[in-house]
CSV table of N, CA and C in Angstrom, one decimal:
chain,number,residue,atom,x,y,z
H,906,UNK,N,-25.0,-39.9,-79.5
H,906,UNK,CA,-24.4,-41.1,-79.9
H,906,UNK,C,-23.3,-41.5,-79.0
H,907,UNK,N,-22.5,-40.7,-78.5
H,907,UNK,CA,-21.5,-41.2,-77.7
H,907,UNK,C,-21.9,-41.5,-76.4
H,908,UNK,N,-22.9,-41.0,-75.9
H,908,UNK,CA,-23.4,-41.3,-74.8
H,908,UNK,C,-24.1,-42.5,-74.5
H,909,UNK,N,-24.7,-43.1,-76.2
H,909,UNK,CA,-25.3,-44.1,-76.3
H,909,UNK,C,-23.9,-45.2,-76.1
H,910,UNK,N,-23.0,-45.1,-76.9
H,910,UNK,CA,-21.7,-45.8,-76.7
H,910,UNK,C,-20.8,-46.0,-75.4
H,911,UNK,N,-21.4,-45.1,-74.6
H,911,UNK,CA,-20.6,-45.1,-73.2
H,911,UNK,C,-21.7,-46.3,-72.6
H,912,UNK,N,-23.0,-45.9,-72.7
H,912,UNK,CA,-23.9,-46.7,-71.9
H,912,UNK,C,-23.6,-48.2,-72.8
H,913,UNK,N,-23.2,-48.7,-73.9
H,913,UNK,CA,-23.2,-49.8,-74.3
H,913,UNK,C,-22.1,-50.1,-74.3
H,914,UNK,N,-20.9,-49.6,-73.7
H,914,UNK,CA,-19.7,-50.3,-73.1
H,914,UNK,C,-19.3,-50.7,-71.8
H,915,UNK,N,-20.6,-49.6,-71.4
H,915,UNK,CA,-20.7,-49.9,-69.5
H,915,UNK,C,-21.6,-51.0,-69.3
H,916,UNK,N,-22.2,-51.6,-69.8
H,916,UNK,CA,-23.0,-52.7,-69.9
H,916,UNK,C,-22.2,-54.1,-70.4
H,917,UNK,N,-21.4,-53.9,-71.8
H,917,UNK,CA,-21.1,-55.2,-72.4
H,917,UNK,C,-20.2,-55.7,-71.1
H,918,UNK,N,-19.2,-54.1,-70.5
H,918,UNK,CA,-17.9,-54.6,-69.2
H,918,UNK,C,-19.1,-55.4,-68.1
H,919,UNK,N,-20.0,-54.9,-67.7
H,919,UNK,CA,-21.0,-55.1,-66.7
H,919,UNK,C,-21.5,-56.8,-67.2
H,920,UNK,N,-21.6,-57.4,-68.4
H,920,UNK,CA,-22.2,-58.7,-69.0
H,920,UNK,C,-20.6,-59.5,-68.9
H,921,UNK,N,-19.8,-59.2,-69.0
H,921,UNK,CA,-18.0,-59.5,-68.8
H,921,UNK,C,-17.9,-60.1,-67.4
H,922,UNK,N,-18.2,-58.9,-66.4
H,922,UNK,CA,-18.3,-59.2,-65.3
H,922,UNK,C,-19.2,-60.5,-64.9
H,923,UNK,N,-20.4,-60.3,-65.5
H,923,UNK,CA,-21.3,-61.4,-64.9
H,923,UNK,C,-21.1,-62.7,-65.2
H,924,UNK,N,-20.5,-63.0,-66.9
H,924,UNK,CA,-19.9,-64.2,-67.2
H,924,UNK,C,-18.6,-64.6,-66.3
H,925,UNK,N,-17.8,-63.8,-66.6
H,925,UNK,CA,-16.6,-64.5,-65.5
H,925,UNK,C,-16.5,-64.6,-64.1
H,926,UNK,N,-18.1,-64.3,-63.6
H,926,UNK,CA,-18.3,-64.8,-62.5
H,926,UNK,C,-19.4,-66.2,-62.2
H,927,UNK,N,-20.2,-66.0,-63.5
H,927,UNK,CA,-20.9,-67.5,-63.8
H,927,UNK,C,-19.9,-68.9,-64.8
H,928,UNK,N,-18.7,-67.9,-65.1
H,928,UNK,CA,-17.9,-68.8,-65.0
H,928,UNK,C,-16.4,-69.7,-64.1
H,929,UNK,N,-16.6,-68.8,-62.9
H,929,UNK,CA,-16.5,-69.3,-61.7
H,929,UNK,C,-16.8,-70.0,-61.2
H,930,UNK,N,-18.3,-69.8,-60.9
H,930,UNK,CA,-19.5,-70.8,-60.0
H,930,UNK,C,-19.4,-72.0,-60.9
H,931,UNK,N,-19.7,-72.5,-62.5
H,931,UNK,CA,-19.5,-73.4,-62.8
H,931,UNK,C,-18.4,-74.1,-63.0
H,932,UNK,N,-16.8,-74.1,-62.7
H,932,UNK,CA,-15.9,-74.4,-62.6
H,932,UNK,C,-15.7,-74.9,-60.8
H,933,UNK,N,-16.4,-74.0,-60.1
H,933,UNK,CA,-16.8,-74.9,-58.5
H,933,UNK,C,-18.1,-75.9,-58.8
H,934,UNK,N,-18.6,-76.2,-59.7
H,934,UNK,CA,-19.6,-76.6,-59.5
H,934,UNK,C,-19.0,-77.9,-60.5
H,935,UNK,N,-18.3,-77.7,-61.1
H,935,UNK,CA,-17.5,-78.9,-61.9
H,935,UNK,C,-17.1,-79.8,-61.2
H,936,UNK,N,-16.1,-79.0,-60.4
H,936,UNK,CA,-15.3,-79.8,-59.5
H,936,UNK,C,-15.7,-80.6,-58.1
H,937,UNK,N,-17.3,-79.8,-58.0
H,937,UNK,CA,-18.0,-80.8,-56.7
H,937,UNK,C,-18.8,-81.4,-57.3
H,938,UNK,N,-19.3,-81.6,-58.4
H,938,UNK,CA,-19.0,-82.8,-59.1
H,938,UNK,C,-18.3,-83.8,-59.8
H,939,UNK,N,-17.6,-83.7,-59.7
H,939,UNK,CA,-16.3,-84.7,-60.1
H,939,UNK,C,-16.3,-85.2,-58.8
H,940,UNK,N,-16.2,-84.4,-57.3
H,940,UNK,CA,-16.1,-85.3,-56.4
H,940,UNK,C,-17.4,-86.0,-55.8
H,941,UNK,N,-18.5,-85.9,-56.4
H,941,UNK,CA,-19.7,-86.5,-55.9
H,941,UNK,C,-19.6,-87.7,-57.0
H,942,UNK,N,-19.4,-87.6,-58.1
H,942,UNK,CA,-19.2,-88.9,-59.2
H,942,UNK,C,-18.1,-89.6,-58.9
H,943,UNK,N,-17.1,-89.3,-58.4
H,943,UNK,CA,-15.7,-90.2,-57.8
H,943,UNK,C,-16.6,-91.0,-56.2
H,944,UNK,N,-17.1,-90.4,-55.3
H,944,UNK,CA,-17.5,-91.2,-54.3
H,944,UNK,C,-18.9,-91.8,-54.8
H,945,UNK,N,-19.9,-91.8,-55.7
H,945,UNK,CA,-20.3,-92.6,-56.4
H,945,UNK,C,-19.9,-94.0,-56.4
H,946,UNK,N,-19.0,-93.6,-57.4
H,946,UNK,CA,-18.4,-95.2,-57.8
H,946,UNK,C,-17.8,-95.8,-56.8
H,947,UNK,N,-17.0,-95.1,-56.0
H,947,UNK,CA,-16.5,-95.7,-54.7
H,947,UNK,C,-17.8,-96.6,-54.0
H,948,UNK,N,-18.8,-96.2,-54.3
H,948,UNK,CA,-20.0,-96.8,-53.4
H,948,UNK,C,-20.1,-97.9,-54.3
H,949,UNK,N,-20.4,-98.0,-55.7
H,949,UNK,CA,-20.6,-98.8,-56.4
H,949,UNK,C,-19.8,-99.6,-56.0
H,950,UNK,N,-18.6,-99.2,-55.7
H,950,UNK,CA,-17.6,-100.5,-55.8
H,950,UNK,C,-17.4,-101.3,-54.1
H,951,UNK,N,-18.0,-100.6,-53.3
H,951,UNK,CA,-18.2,-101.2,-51.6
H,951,UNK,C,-19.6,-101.5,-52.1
H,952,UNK,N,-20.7,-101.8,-52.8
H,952,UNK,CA,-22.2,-101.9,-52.8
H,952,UNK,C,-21.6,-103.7,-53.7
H,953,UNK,N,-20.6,-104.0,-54.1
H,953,UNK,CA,-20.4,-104.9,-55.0
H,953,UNK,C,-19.6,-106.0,-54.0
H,954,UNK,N,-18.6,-105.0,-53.1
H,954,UNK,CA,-18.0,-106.0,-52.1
H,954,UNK,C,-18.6,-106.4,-51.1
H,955,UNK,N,-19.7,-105.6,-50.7
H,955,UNK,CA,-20.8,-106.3,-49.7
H,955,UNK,C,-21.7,-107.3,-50.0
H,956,UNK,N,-21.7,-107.0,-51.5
H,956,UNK,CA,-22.9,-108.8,-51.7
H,956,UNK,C,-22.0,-109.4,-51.8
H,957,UNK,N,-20.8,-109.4,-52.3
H,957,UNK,CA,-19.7,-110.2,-52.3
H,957,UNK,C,-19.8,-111.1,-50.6
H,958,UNK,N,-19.3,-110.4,-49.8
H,958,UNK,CA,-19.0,-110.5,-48.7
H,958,UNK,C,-20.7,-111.5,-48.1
H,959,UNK,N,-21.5,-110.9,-48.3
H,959,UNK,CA,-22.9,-111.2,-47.3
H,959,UNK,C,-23.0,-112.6,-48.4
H,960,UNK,N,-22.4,-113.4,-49.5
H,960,UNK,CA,-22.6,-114.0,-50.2
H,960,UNK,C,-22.1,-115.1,-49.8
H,961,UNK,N,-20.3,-115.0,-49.4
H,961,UNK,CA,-19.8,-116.0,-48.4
H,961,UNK,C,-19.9,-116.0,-47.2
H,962,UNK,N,-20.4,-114.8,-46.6
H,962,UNK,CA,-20.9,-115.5,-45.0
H,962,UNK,C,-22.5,-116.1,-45.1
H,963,UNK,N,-23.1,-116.1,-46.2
H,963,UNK,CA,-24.3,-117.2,-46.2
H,963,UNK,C,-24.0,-118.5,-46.5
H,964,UNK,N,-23.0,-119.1,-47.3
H,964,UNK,CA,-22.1,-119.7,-47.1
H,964,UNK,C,-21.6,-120.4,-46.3
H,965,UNK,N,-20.8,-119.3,-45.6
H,965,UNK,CA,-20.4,-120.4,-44.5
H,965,UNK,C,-21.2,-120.8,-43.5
H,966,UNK,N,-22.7,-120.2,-43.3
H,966,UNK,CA,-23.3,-120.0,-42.5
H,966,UNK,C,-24.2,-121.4,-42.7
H,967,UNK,N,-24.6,-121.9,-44.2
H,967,UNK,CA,-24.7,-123.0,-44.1
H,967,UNK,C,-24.2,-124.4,-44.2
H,968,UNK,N,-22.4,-123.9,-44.8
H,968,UNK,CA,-21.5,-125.0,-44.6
H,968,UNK,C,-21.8,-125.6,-42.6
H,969,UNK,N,-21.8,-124.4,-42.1
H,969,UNK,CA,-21.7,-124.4,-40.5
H,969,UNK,C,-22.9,-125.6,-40.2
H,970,UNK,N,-24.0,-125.4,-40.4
H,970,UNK,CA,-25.4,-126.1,-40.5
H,970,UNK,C,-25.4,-127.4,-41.3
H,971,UNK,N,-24.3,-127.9,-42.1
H,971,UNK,CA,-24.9,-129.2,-43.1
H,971,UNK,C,-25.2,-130.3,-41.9
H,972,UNK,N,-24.4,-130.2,-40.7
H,972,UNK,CA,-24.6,-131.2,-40.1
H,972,UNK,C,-26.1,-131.3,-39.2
H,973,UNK,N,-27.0,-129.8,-39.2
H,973,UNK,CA,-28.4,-129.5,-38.9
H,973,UNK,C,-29.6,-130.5,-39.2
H,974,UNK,N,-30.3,-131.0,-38.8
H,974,UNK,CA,-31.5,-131.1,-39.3
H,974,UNK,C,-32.9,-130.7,-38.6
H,975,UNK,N,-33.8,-130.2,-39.2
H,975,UNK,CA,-34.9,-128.7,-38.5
H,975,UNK,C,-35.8,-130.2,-38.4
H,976,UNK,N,-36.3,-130.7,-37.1
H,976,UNK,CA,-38.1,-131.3,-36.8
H,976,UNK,C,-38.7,-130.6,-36.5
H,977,UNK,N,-39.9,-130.6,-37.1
H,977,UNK,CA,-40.9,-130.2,-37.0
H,977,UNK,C,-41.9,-131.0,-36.4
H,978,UNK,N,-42.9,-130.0,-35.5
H,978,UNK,CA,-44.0,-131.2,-35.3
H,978,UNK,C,-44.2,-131.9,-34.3
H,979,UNK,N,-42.9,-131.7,-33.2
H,979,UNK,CA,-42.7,-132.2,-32.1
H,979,UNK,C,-43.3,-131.0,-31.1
H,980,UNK,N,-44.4,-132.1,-30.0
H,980,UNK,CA,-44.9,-130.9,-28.9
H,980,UNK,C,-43.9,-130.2,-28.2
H,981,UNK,N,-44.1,-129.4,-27.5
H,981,UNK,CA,-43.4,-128.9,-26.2
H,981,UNK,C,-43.2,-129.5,-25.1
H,982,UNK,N,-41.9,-130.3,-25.1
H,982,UNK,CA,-41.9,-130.5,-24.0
H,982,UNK,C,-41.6,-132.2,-23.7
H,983,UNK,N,-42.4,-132.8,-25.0
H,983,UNK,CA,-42.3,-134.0,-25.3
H,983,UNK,C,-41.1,-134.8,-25.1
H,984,UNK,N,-39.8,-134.2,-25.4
H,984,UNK,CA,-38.6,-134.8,-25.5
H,984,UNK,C,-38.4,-134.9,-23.4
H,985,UNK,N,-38.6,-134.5,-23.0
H,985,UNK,CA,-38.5,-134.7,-21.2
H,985,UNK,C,-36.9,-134.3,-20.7
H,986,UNK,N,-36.6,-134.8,-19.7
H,986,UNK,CA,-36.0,-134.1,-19.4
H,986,UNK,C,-34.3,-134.6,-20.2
H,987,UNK,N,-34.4,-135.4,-21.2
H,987,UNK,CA,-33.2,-136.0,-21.6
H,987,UNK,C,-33.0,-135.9,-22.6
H,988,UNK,N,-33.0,-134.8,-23.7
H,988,UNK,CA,-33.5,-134.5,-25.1
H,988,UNK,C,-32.4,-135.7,-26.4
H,989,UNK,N,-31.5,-135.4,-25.8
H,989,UNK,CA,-30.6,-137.2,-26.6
H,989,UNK,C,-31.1,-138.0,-27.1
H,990,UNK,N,-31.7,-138.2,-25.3
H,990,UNK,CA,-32.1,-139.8,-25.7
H,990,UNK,C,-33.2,-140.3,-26.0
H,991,UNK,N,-34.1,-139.1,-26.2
H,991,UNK,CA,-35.4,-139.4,-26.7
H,991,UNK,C,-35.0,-139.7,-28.3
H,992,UNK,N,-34.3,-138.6,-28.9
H,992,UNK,CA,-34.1,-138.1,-30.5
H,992,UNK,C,-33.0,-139.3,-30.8
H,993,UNK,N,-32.2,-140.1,-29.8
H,993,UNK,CA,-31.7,-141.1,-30.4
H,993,UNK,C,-32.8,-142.1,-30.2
H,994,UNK,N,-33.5,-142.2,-29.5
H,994,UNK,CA,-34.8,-143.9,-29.5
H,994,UNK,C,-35.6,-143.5,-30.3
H,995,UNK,N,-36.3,-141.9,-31.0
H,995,UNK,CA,-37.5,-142.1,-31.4
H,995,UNK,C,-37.2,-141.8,-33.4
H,996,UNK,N,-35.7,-141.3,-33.7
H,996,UNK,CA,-35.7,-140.5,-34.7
H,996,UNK,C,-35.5,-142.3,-35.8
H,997,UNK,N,-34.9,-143.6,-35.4
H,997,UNK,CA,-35.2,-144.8,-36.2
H,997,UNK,C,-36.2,-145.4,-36.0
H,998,UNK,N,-37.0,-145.1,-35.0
H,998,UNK,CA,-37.9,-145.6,-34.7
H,998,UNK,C,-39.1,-145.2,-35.9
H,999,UNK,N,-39.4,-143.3,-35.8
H,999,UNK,CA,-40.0,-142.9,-37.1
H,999,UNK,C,-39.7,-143.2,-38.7
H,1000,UNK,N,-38.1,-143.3,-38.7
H,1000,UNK,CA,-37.8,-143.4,-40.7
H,1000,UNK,C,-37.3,-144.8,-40.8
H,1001,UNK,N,-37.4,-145.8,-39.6
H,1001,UNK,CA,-37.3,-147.4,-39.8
H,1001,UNK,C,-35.5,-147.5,-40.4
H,1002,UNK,N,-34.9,-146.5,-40.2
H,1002,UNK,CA,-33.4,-146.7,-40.5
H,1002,UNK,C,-32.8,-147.3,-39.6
H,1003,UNK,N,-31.7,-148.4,-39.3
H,1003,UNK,CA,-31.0,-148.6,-38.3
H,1003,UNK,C,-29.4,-148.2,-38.2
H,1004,UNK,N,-29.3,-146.9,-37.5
H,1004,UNK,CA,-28.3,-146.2,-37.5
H,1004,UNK,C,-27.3,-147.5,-37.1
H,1005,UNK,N,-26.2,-147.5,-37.5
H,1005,UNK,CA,-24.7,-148.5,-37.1
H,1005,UNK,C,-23.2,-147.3,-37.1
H,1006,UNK,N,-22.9,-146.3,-36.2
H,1006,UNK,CA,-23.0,-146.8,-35.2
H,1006,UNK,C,-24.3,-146.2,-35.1
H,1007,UNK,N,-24.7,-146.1,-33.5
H,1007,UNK,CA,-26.2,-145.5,-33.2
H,1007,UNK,C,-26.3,-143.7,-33.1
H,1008,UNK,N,-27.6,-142.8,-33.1
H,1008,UNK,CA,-27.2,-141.7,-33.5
H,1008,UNK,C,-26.7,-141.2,-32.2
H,1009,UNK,N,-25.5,-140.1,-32.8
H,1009,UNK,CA,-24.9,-139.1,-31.6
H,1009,UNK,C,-25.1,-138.0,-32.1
H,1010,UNK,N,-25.3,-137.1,-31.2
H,1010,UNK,CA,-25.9,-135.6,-31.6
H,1010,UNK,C,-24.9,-134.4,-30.7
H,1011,UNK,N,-24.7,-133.6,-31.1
H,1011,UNK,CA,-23.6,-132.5,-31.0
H,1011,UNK,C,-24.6,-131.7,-30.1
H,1012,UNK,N,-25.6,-131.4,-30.4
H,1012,UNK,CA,-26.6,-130.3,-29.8
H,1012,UNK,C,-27.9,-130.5,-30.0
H,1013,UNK,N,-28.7,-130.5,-29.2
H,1013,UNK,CA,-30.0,-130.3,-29.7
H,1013,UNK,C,-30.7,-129.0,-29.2
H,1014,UNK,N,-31.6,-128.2,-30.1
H,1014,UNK,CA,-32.3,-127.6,-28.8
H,1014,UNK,C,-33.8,-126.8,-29.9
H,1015,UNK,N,-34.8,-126.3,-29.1
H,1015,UNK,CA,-35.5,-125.8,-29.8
H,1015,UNK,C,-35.3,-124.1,-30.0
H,1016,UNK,N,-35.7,-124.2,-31.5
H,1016,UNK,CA,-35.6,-122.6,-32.2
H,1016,UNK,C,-36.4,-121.0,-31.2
H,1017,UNK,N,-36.2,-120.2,-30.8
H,1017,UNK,CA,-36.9,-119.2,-30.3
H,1017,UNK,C,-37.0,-119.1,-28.5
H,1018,UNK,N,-37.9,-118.4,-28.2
H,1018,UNK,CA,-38.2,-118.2,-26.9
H,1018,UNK,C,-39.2,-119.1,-26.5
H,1019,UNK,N,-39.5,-119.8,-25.5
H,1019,UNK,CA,-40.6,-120.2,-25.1
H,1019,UNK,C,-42.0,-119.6,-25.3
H,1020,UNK,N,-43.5,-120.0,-25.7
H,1020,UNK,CA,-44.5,-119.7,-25.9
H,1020,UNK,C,-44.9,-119.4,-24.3
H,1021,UNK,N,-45.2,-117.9,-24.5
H,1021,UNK,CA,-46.1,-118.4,-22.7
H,1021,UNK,C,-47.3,-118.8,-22.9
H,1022,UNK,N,-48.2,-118.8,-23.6
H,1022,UNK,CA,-49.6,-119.3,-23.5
H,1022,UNK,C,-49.3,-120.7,-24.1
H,1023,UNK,N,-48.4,-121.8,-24.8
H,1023,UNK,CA,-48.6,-122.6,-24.8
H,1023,UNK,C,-49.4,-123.2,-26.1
H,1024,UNK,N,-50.0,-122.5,-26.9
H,1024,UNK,CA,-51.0,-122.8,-27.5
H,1024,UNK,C,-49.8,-122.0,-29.3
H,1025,UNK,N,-50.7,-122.6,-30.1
H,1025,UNK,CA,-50.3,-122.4,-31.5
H,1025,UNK,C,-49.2,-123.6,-32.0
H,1026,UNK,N,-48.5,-123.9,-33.1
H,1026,UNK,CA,-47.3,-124.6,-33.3
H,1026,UNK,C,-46.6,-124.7,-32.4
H,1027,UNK,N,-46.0,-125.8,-32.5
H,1027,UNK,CA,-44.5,-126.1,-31.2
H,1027,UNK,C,-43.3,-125.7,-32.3
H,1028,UNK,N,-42.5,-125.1,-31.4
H,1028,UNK,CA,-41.1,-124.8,-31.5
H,1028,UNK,C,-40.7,-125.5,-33.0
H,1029,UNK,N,-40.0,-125.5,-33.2
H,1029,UNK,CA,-38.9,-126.4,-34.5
H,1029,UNK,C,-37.8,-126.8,-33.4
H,1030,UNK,N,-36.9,-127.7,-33.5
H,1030,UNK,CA,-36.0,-128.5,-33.2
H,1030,UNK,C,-35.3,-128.5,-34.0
H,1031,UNK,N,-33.9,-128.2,-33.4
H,1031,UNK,CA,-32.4,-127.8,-34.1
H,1031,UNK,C,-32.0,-129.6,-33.8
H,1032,UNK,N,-31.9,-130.2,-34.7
H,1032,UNK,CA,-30.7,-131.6,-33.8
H,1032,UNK,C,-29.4,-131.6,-34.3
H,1033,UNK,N,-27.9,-131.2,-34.0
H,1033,UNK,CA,-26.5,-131.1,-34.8
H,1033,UNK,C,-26.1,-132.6,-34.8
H,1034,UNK,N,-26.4,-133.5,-35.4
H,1034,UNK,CA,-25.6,-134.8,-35.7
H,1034,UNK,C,-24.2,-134.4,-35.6
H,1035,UNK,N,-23.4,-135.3,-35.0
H,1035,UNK,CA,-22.2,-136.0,-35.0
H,1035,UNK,C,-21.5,-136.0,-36.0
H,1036,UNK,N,-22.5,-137.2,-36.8
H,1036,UNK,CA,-21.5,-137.5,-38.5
H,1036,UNK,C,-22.4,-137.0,-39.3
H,1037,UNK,N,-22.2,-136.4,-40.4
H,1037,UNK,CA,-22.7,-136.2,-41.4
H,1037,UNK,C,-23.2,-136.6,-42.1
H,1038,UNK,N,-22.9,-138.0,-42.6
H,1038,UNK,CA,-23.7,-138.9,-43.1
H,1038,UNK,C,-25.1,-139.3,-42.6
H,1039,UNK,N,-25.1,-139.3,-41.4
H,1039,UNK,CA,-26.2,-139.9,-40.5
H,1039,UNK,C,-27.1,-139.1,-41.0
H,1040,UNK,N,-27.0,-137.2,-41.2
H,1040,UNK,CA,-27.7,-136.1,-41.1
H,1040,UNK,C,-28.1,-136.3,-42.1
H,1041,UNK,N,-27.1,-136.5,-43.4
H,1041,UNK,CA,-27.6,-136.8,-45.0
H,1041,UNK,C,-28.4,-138.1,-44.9
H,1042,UNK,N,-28.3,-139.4,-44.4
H,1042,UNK,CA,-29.1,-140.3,-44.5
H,1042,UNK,C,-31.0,-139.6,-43.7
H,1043,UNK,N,-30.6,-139.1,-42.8
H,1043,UNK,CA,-32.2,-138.9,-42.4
H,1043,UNK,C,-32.7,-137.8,-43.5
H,1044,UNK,N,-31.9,-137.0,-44.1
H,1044,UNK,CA,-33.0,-136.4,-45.1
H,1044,UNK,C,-33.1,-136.3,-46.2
H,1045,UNK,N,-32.3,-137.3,-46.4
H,1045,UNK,CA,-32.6,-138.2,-47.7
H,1045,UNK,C,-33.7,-139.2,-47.2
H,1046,UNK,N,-33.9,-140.0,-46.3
H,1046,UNK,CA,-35.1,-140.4,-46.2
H,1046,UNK,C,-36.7,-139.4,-46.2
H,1047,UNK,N,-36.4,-138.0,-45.1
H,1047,UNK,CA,-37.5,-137.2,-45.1
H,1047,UNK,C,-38.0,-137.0,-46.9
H,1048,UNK,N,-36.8,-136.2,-47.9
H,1048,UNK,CA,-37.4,-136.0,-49.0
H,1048,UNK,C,-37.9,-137.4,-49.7
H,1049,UNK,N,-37.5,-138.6,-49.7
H,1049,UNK,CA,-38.2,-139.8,-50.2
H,1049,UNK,C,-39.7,-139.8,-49.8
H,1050,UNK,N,-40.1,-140.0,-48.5
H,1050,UNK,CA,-41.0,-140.1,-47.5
H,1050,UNK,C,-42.1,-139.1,-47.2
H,1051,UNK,N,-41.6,-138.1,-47.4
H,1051,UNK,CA,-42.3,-136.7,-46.8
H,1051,UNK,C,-42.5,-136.1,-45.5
H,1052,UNK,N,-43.7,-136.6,-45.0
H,1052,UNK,CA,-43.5,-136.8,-43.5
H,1052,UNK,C,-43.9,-137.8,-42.9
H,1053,UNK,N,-43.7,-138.1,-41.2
H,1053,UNK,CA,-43.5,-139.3,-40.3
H,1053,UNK,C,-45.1,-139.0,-39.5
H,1054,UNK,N,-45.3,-140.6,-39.8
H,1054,UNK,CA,-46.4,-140.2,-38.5
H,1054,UNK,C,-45.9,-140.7,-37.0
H,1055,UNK,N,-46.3,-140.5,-35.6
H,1055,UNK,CA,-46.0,-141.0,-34.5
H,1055,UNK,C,-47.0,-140.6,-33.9
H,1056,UNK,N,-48.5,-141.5,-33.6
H,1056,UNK,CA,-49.3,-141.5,-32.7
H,1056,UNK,C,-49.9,-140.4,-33.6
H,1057,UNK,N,-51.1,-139.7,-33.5
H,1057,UNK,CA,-51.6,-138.7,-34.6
H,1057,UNK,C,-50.8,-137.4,-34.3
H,1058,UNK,N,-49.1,-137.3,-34.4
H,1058,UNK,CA,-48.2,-136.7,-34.7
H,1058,UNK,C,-47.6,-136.5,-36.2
H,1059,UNK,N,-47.2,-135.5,-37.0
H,1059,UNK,CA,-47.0,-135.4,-38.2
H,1059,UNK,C,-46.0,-134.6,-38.1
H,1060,UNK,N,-44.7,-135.6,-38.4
H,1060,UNK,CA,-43.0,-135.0,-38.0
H,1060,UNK,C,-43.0,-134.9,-39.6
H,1061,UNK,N,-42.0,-133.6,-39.6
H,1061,UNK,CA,-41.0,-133.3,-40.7
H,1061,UNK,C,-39.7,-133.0,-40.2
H,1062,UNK,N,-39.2,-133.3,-41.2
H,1062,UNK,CA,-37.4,-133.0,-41.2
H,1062,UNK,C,-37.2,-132.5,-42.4
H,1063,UNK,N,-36.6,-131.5,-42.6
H,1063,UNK,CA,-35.8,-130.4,-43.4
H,1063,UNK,C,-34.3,-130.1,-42.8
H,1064,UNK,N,-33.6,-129.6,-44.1
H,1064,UNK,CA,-32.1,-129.4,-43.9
H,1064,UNK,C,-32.5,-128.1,-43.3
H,1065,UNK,N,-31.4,-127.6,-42.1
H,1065,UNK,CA,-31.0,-126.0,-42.0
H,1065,UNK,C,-30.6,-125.3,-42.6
H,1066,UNK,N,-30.9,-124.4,-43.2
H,1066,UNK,CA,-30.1,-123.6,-43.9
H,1066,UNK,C,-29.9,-121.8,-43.4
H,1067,UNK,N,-29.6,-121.2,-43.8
H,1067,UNK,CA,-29.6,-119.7,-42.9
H,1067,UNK,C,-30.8,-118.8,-44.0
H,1068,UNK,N,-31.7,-118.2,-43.0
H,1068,UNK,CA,-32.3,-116.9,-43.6
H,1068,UNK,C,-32.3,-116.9,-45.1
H,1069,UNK,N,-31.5,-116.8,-45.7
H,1069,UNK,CA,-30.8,-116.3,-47.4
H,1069,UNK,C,-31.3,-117.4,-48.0
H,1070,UNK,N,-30.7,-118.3,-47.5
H,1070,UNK,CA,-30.9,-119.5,-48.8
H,1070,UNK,C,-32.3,-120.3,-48.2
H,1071,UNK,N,-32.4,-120.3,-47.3
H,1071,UNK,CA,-34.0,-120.8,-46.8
H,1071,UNK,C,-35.0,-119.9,-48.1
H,1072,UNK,N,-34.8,-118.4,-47.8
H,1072,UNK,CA,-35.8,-117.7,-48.7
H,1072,UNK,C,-35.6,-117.5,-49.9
H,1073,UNK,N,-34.2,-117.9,-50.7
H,1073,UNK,CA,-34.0,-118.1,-52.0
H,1073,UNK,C,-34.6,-119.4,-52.7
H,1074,UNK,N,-34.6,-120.1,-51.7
H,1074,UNK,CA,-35.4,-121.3,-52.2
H,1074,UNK,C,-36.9,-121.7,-51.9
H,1075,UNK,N,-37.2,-120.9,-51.1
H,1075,UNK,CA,-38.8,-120.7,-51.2
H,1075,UNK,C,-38.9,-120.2,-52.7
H,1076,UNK,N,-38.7,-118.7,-52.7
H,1076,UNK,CA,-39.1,-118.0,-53.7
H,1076,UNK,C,-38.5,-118.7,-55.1
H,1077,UNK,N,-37.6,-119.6,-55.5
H,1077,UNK,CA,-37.4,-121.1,-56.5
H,1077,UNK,C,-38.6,-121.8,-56.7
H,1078,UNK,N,-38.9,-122.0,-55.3
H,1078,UNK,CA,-39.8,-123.3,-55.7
H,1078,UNK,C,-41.3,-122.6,-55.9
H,1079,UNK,N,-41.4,-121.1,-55.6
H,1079,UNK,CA,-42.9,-120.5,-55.9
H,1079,UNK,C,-43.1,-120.3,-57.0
H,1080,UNK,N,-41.9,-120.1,-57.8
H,1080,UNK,CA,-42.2,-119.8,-59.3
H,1080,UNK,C,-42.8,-120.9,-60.3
């Protein structure tokens, strides 16, 4: 009997031991959790400032652009070597508006790299109006109108907008 009692006190110390050492490991294992759930939320809270942030530089990205308007439709090459002054003679000539003053344009140019083969769709055309209004009067005419013919040419005009809101409003108008 005492022997049985030696062996079942050298065991319960031996079960003593093993708890206050699996209650160790979970008191480290507490605490590296607490710090994996503290940088958690830290992310949550930079995962909240970044759409914040990517929200107003889409924003300003198309405040930057109201003055934009995207043609489409135009060949390569077509505008020659004076891109102005084609897009000021041909752009009332297509929506029958008569600009007062007449249009001035900040920039023009087309979107991408050159085609080497030449063949598929032509470019899009950036044009930056001047005044704003002018930009607002031509696409307020394009959405009245739809699109322009010129010679068996089929011009569109669309506002710029950036990436974001271009594809937020596709996926609007799909639904």
């Amino acid at each position: 009997m005492d022997n049985a009692m030696v062996a079942l006190t050298a065991e319960t110390r031996s079960m003593r031991l093993d708890i206050a050492g699996f209650q160790s490991q979970m008191s480290g294992l507490n605490q590296r959790v607490t710090k994996v759930e503290t940088q958690v939320a830290s992310w949550t809270d930079r995962d909240l400032e970044l759409s914040h942030l990517r929200s107003k530089l889409t924003d300003l990205e198309d405040r930057n652009c109201r003055n934009n308007v995207r043609l489409l439709g135009f060949p390569e090459g077509v505008e020659g070597a004076d891109i102005f002054s084609y897009f000021r003679d041909i752009l009332p000539k297509l929506t029958d508006i008569t600009f007062d003053p007449p249009l001035e344009f900040q920039r023009t140019h087309r979107l991408g790299p050159k085609r080497q083969d030449g063949n598929g769709r032509p470019r899009p055309i950036i044009v930056c109006m001047l005044r704003h209004l002018q930009a607002r009067q031509l696409l307020q005419t394009a959405r009245t109108q739809g699109s322009f013919r010129s010679g068996n040419l089929e011009i569109r005009m669309t506002a710029d907008f950036s990436k974001e809101t271009a594809d937020r409003r596709k996926a609007s108008l799909s639904i």
